[in-house]
Amino acid sequence: MTRIAIPADSFFGSENLPYGSFSTKDNPLPRVGVRVADSVVDLSVALGDDVFAQPTLNPFMAQGRAAWDKTRSRIKELIAEDIPDAAVHAVSDVTLHLPIEVADYVDFYASEHHASNLGRLFRPNAEPLMPNWKHLPVGYHGRSSTVVVTGTDIIRPQGQRKGPNDPAPVFGPSVRLDIEVELGFIVGVGSRMGESISPDEFAEHCFGAVILNDWSARDIQAWEYVPLGPNLGKSFATTISAWVVPLAALEAARVPTPVQDPEPLPYLRGKENWGLDVDLEVHWNGDTISRPPYAPMYWSPAQMLAHTTVNGASTRTGDLFGSGTISGPEKNQRGAFIELTWGGAEPVLVNGEERTFLEDGDEVVITATAPGLAGTRIGFGEVAGRILPSRGGAQ
Amino acid sequence: MTRIAIPADSFFGSENLPYGSFSTKDNPLPRVGVRVADSVVDLSVALGDDVFAQPTLNPFMAQGRAAWDKTRSRIKELIAEDIPDAAVHAVSDVTLHLPIEVADYVDFYASEHHASNLGRLFRPNAEPLMPNWKHLPVGYHGRSSTVVVTGTDIIRPQGQRKGPNDPAPVFGPSVRLDIEVELGFIVGVGSRMGESISPDEFAEHCFGAVILNDWSARDIQAWEYVPLGPNLGKSFATTISAWVVPLAALEAARVPTPVQDPEPLPYLRGKENWGLDVDLEVHWNGDTISRPPYAPMYWSPAQMLAHTTVNGASTRTGDLFGSGTISGPEKNQRGAFIELTWGGAEPVLVNGEERTFLEDGDEVVITATAPGLAGTRIGFGEVAGRILPSRGGAQ
């Protein structure tokens, strides 16, 4: 039997308890575990429930809020006592897998600072914010098949690009490969066609949150994105963290969103606070180059889900929605290199070297923490990815 | 035993043989069948193979081209002989289900006539075609959860809209509910991250085609779509036909695309012809109001798949990609009401009544046929949907 020691300053104490999918050398079948300090508790063993002997969280998430709450209580009791050795693994000994089977993936654009910066960069002769931006959370559907777990290498995408002075588009590996620092929110219980989810019903549907890196090839995106939005500039890869932080763990992080003026339409209004006081950090080859804060995000995730369903679109277990790039008001709070370097015109120092976009071999690691209950601080783990050279081949 | 009589002019003769998912009163479990004249042959019974005892075509599609070809040969032999009664049902006696489990859904914009018309309507003060349009098949990801089978009622979506003279957006049921007549192409065998599919590898990956109606709320779309593309204006419903016409049945329909000038980049060039001579018809409350031809579509489905994967994005069994609205050069060949009525300014006559967009209770049926081998004509069946009033509720 093992009693897991939880240091007082652990980001993975009893007020966090994020879920993930893991396997071990002895048992290569992915199954559901919960992270406690530097250990992973195998819930298929510890709770003896087949819903955790599945390769993703989806079957558990589909059970709904009452089951989520009950399981969280049982886990708190469990880790206060000795646990059978067979149920406890060191985090360093396990392989982490994509924790969810992704249904639909929708990416939003909820930071006013990011949307304004991108507007200035992509459309220098127009108002930075589109007229719709303060009336609805603008979003688009992304590619579900290329959502990968932290640690997955990212192959530099190829595609068409056309600079303002190029007479015709050229083809090749992207030369403006970027990141977008985001949080991702996961639907546990969906809704049927014709139903809509109000902002105050958010906690009945949303299971939890992850860190999300929406890798972006800015040169491909700039050429392709009118009039139907981003496609190949984004669809090659999206990385999420391995540990899904339950919504219940974010109680102490809940804050009001910034004042929304003009007041949104009634379907986007709620009484509950779903702004989130989450602090993120971006590490480029180990050098911390930005600290984007989630709290100033204009639209809340509850508003994003309400908007997604107000037309009657159904949602499903495993739906993932991204917040959009998290950028604060300060330069060192920007969550994308295109903003940090102002389109490449103002390089940043990475370990003393001037850099603009990602080079082959570069590694980006994004971390996030938030206040937990009882004076604790909780962690999301990390989203990490290293850039591999383009495969070539197609022309 | 039953020998299925196939009239010489049947759209579902031995040169078609489309696959679908069906159930019967006696056996409510959806399973895979093939349509022959006015009969459905239960392949789980007739071929005794468990891959057809599944609720969708996905497991069969995942087996690949050699298995598809072999099965098609076996079916041709089978229907030339007597078949056990238990394997044969009248089409009128079965319930048809969504034939595939949809993985990612990408919708293109491949008709030059449609893209030009929409450009004139949505952006009257600019060039109708964007500079990228003749260099790449423009497309965006749509919502997979709301792809439904023909016959499913369509609830009028609600959402925000803002006319040019409205001081602020208003909320309510869409007042410009439209259709988009398309073909949908289904990926049988996918590709891994980092791989790309050339246009001449199309037939190894694409299983077959369906008719697709990309229902569109033009008022919601016009307000939301900048800068990230359509979202709620499309995400409420997409209907596909119940019978998946195998690519092999479309051999006689293959034609060159129109001349592509400028010549596309090498990754979009192929030696094979993947233009398709498919004729569609749009019936509005029973009145035939348009006959869109597929043959003039600028980009081929093989080019759409090549483009989707050239950045290394993976594809999966069940991926669905829509052609975009099929509009020919003539007014009575337009595949969307916004084009047919020029944004509502020029009503069309439907059973003698002037109409612009869809009213509650309206039914739209889209049919399609193509030349088959041996002088036959093959059918895609239909995509039908009736508009139900908005549910109200949210504001």
JSON list of C-alpha atoms in Angstrom, two decimals, chain A residues 111-118 120-121 178-182 218 280-284 288-293 297 324-348 364 366:
[
{"chain": "A", "resi": 111, "resn": "SER", "atom": "CA", "xyz": [-9.07, 38.21, -26.59]},
{"chain": "A", "resi": 112, "resn": "GLU", "atom": "CA", "xyz": [-9.67, 41.83, -27.52]},
{"chain": "A", "resi": 113, "resn": "HIS", "atom": "CA", "xyz": [-5.92, 42.50, -27.45]},
{"chain": "A", "resi": 114, "resn": "HIS", "atom": "CA", "xyz": [-5.17, 39.59, -29.79]},
{"chain": "A", "resi": 115, "resn": "ALA", "atom": "CA", "xyz": [-8.00, 40.35, -32.21]},
{"chain": "A", "resi": 116, "resn": "SER", "atom": "CA", "xyz": [-6.95, 44.01, -32.34]},
{"chain": "A", "resi": 117, "resn": "ASN", "atom": "CA", "xyz": [-3.28, 43.17, -32.90]},
{"chain": "A", "resi": 118, "resn": "LEU", "atom": "CA", "xyz": [-4.07, 40.62, -35.64]},
{"chain": "A", "resi": 120, "resn": "ARG", "atom": "CA", "xyz": [-3.71, 45.69, -37.45]},
{"chain": "A", "resi": 121, "resn": "LEU", "atom": "CA", "xyz": [-1.24, 43.16, -38.87]},
{"chain": "A", "resi": 178, "resn": "ASP", "atom": "CA", "xyz": [3.84, 30.40, -35.07]},
{"chain": "A", "resi": 179, "resn": "ILE", "atom": "CA", "xyz": [2.04, 29.37, -31.91]},
{"chain": "A", "resi": 180, "resn": "GLU", "atom": "CA", "xyz": [-1.24, 30.47, -30.35]},
{"chain": "A", "resi": 181, "resn": "VAL", "atom": "CA", "xyz": [-1.46, 30.15, -26.58]},
{"chain": "A", "resi": 182, "resn": "GLU", "atom": "CA", "xyz": [-5.00, 29.16, -25.64]},
{"chain": "A", "resi": 218, "resn": "ARG", "atom": "CA", "xyz": [1.01, 32.68, -40.85]},
{"chain": "A", "resi": 280, "resn": "LEU", "atom": "CA", "xyz": [0.14, 31.16, -18.58]},
{"chain": "A", "resi": 281, "resn": "GLU", "atom": "CA", "xyz": [3.81, 31.14, -19.51]},
{"chain": "A", "resi": 282, "resn": "VAL", "atom": "CA", "xyz": [5.48, 30.58, -22.88]},
{"chain": "A", "resi": 283, "resn": "HIS", "atom": "CA", "xyz": [8.91, 29.00, -22.91]},
{"chain": "A", "resi": 284, "resn": "TRP", "atom": "CA", "xyz": [10.81, 29.11, -26.23]},
{"chain": "A", "resi": 288, "resn": "THR", "atom": "CA", "xyz": [10.39, 32.43, -20.81]},
{"chain": "A", "resi": 289, "resn": "ILE", "atom": "CA", "xyz": [9.33, 34.98, -23.39]},
{"chain": "A", "resi": 290, "resn": "SER", "atom": "CA", "xyz": [5.71, 35.76, -22.50]},
{"chain": "A", "resi": 291, "resn": "ARG", "atom": "CA", "xyz": [3.21, 35.54, -19.65]},
{"chain": "A", "resi": 292, "resn": "PRO", "atom": "CA", "xyz": [-0.32, 35.77, -21.11]},
{"chain": "A", "resi": 293, "resn": "PRO", "atom": "CA", "xyz": [-3.08, 36.25, -18.52]},
{"chain": "A", "resi": 297, "resn": "MET", "atom": "CA", "xyz": [-10.35, 37.60, -22.07]},
{"chain": "A", "resi": 324, "resn": "GLY", "atom": "CA", "xyz": [-8.45, 31.86, -29.14]},
{"chain": "A", "resi": 325, "resn": "THR", "atom": "CA", "xyz": [-5.03, 33.31, -28.49]},
{"chain": "A", "resi": 326, "resn": "ILE", "atom": "CA", "xyz": [-4.60, 34.70, -25.00]},
{"chain": "A", "resi": 327, "resn": "SER", "atom": "CA", "xyz": [-2.93, 38.10, -25.21]},
{"chain": "A", "resi": 328, "resn": "GLY", "atom": "CA", "xyz": [-2.89, 40.66, -22.44]},
{"chain": "A", "resi": 329, "resn": "PRO", "atom": "CA", "xyz": [-2.48, 44.41, -22.85]},
{"chain": "A", "resi": 330, "resn": "GLU", "atom": "CA", "xyz": [1.31, 44.37, -22.40]},
{"chain": "A", "resi": 331, "resn": "LYS", "atom": "CA", "xyz": [3.80, 43.32, -25.04]},
{"chain": "A", "resi": 332, "resn": "ASN", "atom": "CA", "xyz": [5.26, 40.56, -22.83]},
{"chain": "A", "resi": 333, "resn": "GLN", "atom": "CA", "xyz": [1.74, 39.15, -22.38]},
{"chain": "A", "resi": 334, "resn": "ARG", "atom": "CA", "xyz": [1.16, 38.35, -26.04]},
{"chain": "A", "resi": 335, "resn": "GLY", "atom": "CA", "xyz": [0.35, 34.73, -26.88]},
{"chain": "A", "resi": 336, "resn": "ALA", "atom": "CA", "xyz": [1.56, 34.52, -30.49]},
{"chain": "A", "resi": 337, "resn": "PHE", "atom": "CA", "xyz": [4.94, 35.30, -32.05]},
{"chain": "A", "resi": 338, "resn": "ILE", "atom": "CA", "xyz": [3.31, 37.32, -34.83]},
{"chain": "A", "resi": 339, "resn": "GLU", "atom": "CA", "xyz": [2.16, 39.75, -32.13]},
{"chain": "A", "resi": 340, "resn": "LEU", "atom": "CA", "xyz": [5.30, 39.54, -29.98]},
{"chain": "A", "resi": 341, "resn": "THR", "atom": "CA", "xyz": [7.51, 40.34, -32.99]},
{"chain": "A", "resi": 342, "resn": "TRP", "atom": "CA", "xyz": [4.94, 42.57, -34.71]},
{"chain": "A", "resi": 343, "resn": "GLY", "atom": "CA", "xyz": [4.76, 40.48, -37.85]},
{"chain": "A", "resi": 344, "resn": "GLY", "atom": "CA", "xyz": [8.47, 39.65, -37.65]},
{"chain": "A", "resi": 345, "resn": "ALA", "atom": "CA", "xyz": [9.54, 43.31, -37.71]},
{"chain": "A", "resi": 346, "resn": "GLU", "atom": "CA", "xyz": [10.61, 43.38, -34.04]},
{"chain": "A", "resi": 347, "resn": "PRO", "atom": "CA", "xyz": [12.55, 40.21, -33.18]},
{"chain": "A", "resi": 348, "resn": "VAL", "atom": "CA", "xyz": [12.54, 38.95, -29.59]},
{"chain": "A", "resi": 364, "resn": "VAL", "atom": "CA", "xyz": [7.82, 25.54, -27.28]},
{"chain": "A", "resi": 366, "resn": "ILE", "atom": "CA", "xyz": [3.35, 26.43, -22.48]}
]
